[in-house]
Short mmCIF file of C-alpha atoms in Angstrom, two decimals:
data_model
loop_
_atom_site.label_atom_id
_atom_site.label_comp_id
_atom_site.label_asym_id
_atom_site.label_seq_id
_atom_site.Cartn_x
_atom_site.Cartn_y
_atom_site.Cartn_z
CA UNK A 1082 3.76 5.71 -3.57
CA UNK A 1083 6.89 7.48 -3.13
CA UNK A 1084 7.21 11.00 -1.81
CA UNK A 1085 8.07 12.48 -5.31
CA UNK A 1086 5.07 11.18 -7.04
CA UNK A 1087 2.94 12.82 -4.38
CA UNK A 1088 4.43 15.97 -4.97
CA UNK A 1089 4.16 15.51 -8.70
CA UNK A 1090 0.44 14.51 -8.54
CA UNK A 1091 -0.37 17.80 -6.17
CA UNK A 1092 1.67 20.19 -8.49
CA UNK A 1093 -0.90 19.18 -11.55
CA UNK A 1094 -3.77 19.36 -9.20
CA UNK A 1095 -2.75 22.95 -8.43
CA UNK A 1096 -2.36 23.44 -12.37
CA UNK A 1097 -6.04 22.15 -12.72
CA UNK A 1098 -6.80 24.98 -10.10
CA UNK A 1099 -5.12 27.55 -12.81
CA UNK A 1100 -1.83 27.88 -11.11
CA UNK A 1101 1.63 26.39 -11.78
CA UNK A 1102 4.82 26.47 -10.33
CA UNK A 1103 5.02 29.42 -7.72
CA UNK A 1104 7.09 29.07 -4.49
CA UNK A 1105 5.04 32.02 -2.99
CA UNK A 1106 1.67 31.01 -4.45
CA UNK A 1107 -0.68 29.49 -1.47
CA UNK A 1108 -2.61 27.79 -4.12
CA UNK A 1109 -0.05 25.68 -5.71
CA UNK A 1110 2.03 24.85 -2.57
CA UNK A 1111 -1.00 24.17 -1.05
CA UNK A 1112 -1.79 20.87 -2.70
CA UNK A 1113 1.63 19.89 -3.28
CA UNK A 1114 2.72 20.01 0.45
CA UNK A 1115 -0.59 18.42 1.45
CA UNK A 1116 -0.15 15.76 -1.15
CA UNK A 1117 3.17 14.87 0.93
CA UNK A 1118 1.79 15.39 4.73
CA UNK A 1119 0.22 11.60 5.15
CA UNK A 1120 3.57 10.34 5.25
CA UNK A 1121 4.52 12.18 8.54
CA UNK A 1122 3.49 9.31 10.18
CA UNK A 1123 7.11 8.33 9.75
CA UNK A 1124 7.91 10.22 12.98
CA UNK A 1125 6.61 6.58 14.43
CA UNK A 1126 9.72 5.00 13.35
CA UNK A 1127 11.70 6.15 16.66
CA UNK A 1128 9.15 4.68 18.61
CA UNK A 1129 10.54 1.13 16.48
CA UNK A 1130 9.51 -0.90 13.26
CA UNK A 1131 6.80 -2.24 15.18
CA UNK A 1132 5.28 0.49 15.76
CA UNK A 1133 5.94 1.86 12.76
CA UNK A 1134 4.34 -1.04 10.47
CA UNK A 1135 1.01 -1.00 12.68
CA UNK A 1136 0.81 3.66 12.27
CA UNK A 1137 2.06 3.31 8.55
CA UNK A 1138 -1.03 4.27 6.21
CA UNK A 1139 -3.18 4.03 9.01
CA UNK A 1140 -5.18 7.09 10.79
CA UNK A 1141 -3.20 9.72 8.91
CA UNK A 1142 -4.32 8.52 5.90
CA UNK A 1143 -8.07 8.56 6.91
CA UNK A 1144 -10.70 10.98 6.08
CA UNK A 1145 -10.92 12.86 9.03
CA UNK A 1146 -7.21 13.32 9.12
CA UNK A 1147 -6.86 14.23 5.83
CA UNK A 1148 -9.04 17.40 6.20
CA UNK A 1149 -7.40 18.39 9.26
CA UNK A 1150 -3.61 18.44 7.45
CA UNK A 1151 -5.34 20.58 5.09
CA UNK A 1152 -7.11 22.60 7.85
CA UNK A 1153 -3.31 23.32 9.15
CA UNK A 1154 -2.11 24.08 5.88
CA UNK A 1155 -4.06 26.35 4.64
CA UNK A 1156 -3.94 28.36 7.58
CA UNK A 1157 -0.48 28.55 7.95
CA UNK A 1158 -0.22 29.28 4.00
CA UNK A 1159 -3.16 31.82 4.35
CA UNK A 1160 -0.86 33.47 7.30
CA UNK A 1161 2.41 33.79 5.85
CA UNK A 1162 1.49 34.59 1.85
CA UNK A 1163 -0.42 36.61 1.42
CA UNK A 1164 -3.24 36.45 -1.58
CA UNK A 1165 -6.88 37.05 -2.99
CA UNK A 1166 -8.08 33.76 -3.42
CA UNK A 1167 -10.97 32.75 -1.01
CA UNK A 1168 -9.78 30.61 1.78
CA UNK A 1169 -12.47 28.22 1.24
CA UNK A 1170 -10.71 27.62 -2.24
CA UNK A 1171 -7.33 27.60 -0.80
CA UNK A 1172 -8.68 24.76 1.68
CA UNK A 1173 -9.92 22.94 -1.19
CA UNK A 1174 -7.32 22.62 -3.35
CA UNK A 1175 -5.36 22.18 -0.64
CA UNK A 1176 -7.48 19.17 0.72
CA UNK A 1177 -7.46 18.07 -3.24
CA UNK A 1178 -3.96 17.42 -3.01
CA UNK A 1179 -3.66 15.47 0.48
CA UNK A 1180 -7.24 13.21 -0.95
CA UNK A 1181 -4.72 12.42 -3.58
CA UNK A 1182 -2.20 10.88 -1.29
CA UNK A 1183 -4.91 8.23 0.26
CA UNK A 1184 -5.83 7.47 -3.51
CA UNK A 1185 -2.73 6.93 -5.11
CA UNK A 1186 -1.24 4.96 -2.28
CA UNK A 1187 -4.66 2.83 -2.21
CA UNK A 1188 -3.77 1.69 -5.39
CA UNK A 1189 -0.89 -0.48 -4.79
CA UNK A 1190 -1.42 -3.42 -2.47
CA UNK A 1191 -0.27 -1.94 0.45
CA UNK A 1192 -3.69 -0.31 1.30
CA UNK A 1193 -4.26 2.71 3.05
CA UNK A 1194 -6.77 3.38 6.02
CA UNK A 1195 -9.29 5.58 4.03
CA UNK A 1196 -12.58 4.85 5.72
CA UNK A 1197 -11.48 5.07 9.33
CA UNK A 1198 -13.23 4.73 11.92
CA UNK A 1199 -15.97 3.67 10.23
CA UNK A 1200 -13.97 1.00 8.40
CA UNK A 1201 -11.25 -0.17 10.31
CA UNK A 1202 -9.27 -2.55 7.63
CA UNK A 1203 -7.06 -1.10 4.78
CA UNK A 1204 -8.37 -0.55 1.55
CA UNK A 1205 -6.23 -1.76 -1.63
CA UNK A 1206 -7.07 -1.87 -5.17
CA UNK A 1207 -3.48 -3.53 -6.68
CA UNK A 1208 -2.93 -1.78 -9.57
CA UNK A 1209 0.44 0.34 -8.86
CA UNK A 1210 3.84 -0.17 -7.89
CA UNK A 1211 5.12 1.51 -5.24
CA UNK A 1212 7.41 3.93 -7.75
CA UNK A 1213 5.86 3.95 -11.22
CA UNK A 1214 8.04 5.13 -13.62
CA UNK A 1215 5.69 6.37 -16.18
CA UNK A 1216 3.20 8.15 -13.57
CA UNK A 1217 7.16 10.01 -12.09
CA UNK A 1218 7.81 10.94 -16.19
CA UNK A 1219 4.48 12.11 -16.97
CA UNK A 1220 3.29 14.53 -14.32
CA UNK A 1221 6.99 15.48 -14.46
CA UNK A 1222 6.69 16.88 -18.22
CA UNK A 1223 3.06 18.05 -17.30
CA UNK A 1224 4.36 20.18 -14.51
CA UNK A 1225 7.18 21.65 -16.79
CA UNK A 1226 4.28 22.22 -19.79
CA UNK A 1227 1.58 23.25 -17.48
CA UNK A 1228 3.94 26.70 -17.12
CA UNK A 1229 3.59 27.41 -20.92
CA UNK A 1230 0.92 25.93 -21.91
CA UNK A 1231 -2.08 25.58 -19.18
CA UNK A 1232 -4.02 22.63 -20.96
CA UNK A 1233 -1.32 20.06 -20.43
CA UNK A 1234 -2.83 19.75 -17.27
CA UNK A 1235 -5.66 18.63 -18.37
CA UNK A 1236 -3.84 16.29 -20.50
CA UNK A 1237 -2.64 14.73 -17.55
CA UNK A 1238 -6.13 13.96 -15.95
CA UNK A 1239 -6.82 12.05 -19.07
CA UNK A 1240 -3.76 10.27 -19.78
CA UNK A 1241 -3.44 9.60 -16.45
CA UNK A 1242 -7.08 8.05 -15.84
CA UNK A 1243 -6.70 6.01 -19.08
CA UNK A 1244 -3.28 4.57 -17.71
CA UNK A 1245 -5.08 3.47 -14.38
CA UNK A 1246 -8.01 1.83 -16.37
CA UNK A 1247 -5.47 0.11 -18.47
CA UNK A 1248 -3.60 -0.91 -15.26
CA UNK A 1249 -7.54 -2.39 -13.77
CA UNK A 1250 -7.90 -4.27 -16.96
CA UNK A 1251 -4.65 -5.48 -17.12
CA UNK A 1252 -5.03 -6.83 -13.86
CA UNK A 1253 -8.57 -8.53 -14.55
CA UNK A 1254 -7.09 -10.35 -17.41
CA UNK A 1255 -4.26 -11.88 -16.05
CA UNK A 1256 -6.08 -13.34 -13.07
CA UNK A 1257 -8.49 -14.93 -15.55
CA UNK A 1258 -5.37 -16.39 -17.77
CA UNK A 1259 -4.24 -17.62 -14.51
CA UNK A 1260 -7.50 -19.15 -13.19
CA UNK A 1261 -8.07 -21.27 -16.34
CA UNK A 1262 -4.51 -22.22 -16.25
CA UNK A 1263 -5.18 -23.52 -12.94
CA UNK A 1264 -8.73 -24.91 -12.45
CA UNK A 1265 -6.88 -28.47 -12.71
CA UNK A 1266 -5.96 -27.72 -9.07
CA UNK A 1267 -9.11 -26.29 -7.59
CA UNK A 1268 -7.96 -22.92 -7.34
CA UNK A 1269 -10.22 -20.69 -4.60
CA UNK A 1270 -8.56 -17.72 -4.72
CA UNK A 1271 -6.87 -15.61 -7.22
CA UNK A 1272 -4.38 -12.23 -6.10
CA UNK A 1273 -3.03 -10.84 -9.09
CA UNK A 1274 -0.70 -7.16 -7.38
CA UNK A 1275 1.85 -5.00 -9.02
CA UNK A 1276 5.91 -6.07 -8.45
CA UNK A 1277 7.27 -3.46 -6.29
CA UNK A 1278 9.32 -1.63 -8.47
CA UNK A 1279 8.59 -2.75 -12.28
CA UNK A 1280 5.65 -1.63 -14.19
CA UNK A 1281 4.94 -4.82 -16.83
CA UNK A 1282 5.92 -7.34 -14.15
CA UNK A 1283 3.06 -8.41 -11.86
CA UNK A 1284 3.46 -10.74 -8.46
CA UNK A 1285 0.41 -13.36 -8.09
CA UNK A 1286 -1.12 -15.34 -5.57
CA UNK A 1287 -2.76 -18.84 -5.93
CA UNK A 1288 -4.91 -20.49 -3.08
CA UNK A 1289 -5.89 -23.68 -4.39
CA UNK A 1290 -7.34 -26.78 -2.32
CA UNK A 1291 -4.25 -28.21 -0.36
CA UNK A 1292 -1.52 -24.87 -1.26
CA UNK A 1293 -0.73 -21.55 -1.94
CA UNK A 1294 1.41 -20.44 -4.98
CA UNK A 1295 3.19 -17.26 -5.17
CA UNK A 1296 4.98 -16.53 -8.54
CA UNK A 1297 4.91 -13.66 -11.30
CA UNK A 1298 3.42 -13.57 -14.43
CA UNK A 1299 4.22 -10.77 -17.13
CA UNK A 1300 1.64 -7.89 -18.29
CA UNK A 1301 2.40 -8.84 -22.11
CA UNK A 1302 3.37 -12.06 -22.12
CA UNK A 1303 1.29 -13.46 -19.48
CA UNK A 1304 4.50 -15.79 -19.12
CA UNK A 1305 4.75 -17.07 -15.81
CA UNK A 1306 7.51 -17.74 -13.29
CA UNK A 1307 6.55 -19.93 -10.00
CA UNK A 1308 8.33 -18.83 -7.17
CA UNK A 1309 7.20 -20.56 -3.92
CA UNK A 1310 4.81 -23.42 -3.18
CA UNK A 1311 3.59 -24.16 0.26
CA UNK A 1312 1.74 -26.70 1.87
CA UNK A 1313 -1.53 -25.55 3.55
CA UNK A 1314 -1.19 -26.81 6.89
CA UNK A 1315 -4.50 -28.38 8.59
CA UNK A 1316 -6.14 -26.44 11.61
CA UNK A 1317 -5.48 -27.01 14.78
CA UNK A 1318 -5.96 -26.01 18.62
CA UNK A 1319 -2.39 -24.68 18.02
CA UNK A 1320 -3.41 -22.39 15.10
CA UNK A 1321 -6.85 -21.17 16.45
CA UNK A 1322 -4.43 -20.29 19.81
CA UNK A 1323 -1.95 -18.68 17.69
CA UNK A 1324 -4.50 -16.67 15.54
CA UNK A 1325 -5.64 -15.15 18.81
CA UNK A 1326 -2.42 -14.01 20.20
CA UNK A 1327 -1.23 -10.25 19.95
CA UNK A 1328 0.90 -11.37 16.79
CA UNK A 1329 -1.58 -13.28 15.21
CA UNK A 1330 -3.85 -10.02 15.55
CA UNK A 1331 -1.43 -8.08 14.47
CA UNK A 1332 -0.87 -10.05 10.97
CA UNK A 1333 -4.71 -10.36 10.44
CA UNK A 1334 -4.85 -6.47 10.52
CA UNK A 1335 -1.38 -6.06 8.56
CA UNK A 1336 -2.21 -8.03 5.71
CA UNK A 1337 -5.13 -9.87 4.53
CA UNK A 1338 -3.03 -12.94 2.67
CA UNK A 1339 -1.13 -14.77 5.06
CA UNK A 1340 0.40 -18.10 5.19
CA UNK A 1341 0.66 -20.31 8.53
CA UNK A 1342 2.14 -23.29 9.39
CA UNK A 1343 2.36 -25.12 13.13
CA UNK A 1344 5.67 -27.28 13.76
CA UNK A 1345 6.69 -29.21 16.89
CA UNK A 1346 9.79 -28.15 18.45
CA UNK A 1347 11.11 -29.92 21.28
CA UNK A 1348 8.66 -29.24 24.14
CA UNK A 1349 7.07 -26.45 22.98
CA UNK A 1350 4.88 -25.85 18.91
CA UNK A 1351 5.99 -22.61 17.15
CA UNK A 1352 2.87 -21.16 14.86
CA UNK A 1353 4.65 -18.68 12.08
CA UNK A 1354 2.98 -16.48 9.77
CA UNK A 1355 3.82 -15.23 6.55
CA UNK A 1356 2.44 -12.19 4.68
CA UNK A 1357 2.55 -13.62 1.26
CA UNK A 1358 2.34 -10.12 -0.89
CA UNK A 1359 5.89 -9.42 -0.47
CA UNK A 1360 8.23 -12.02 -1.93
CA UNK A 1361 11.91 -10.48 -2.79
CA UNK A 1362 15.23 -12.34 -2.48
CA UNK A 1363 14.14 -15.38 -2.34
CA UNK A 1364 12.37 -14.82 0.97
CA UNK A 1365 9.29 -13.16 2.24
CA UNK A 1366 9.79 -10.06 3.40
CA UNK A 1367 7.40 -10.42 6.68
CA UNK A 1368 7.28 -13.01 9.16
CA UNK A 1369 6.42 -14.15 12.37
CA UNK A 1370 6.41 -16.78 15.12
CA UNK A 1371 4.59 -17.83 18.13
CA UNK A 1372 5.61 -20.42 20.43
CA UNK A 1373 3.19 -22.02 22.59
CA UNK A 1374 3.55 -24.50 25.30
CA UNK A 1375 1.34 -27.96 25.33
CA UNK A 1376 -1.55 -25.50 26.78
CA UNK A 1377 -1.59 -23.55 23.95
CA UNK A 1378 -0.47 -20.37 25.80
CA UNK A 1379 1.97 -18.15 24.28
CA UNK A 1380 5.16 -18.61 25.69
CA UNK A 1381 7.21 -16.10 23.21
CA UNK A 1382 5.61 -13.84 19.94
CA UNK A 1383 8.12 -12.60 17.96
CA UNK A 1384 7.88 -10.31 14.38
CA UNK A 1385 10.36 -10.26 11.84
CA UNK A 1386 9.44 -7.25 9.85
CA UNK A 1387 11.78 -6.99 6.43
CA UNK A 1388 14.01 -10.09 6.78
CA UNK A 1389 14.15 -12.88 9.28
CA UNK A 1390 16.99 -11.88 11.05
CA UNK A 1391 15.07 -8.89 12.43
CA UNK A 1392 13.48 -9.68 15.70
CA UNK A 1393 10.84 -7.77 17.59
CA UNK A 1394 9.55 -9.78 20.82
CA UNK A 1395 5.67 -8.74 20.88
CA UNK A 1396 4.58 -7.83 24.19
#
């Protein structure tokens, strides 16, 4: 989710707590800069995209990490304003509002590290965009109510709660529409995940016995757009190689739908990858290619994070 809708969500969680809008009240900044601090792992950017795309959502958005932001936070709150609420409560709203960060962003199909290091993989459960209008609009009013009138806060839990059960059903019904409007084709898999930035279109993924089709389908409609059909590709010595090499790692822990393909080139076979959830512009938005020589070792690994034309050699 975007950084406003964090702050949004944490400034109703501090309303739950009793307290609205207060620049020098602990309790309400508490949660709303905590509901923000996950995302520092941006500070990996400098370091490159690659590094970037393997930190982002990862360890800072675990457990354990989440309770130590709010360790820091509350003690630097509890040191610079002061007040008479309990520390322990201060640490728990606080912690509130950075749990609300791992939530919210688990809910679109990026995924978020929740369960490290017990669980290593990203949990996703597909039901956001990555800006939601309505969720922006909502907590917005709720946040400007909450000062008058202390209840609308609570009218946000609920409205809110109903909206993300709507969003889960919405979901389960359009990947049974499009699994009966497929059986003809053997379809093994089903992927039904928000659009990026609209809230009644939907992106979908279709594994059936020899291909994969990515295409949209509508939340009202159920009208359906195909976008992209590819060709599964048959495994190979190439592939399993491939799969093993520091990008193919690296795409089986970025994203668990991926598309690859082996080609002969010359003298040497190029392996690429595609992360299927991200289709925009005609083109997916991650890539990747490994070329191997006839002895399947890798001669060159390269990552195209956000368009083709962006190369990063993996060492």
């Amino acid at each position: 989710m975007d950084t406003l809708t964090h702050a949004l969500i944490g400034a109703n969680i501090a309303g739950l707590a009793g307290h609205s809008i207060s620049m020098t009240d602990p309790v309400f900044l508490g949660p709303v800069l905590a509901s923000m601090a996950p995302d520092l792992d941006i500070v990996m950017q400098v370091k490159g995209d690659l590094a970037y795309i393997k930190s982002h959502r990862g360890i800072s958005h675990s457990l354990p990490s989440l309770l130590i932001l709010s360790g820091i936070i509350t003690v630097f709150l509890h040191s610079i304003l002061p007040t008479s609420v309990p520390v322990t409560t201060l640490f728990a709203v606080t912690a509130a509002g950075a749990l609300s960060h791992s939530l919210f962003d688990m809910l679109n199909s990026y995924g978020v590290k929740l369960l490290w290091p017990l669980y290593r993989s990203k949990v996703t459960c597909s039901i956001l965009s990555l800006v939601d209008w309505f969720i922006i609009a909502f907590s917005l009013i709720t946040v400007a109510a909450g000062a008058y009138h202390p209840n609308a806060y609570w009218c946000w839990t609920a409205v809110i709660t109903g909206y993300l059960l709507y969003r889960k059903w919405t979901a389960k019904r359009m990947g049974l529409f499009l699994a009966r409007s497929f059986r003809g084709d053997g379809v093994q898999k089903v992927v039904v995940m928000p659009a990026r930035f609209q809230i009644f279109l939907w992106d979908f993924l279709l594994e059936t016995r020899g291909q994969f089709v990515i295409g949209t389908i509508h939340s009202f409609s159920l009208g359906t757009k195909i976008l992209r059909q590819l060709k599964k590709t048959k495994d190979n010595l190439f592939i399993k190689a491939a799969l093993e090499s520091k990008l193919g790692k690296l795409f089986r822990e970025f994203t668990p739908h991926f598309y690859v393909m082996h080609k002969k080139k010359g003298c040497s076979h190029l392996v690429q990858f595609t992360d299927l959830r991200y289709y925009n512009r005609n083109d997916f938005m991650h890539t990747g290619t490994v070329f191997l020589d006839e002895q399947f070792c890798a001669i060159e690994q390269v990552f195209q994070p956000y368009n083709r034309n962006h190369r990063v050699i993996v060492g």
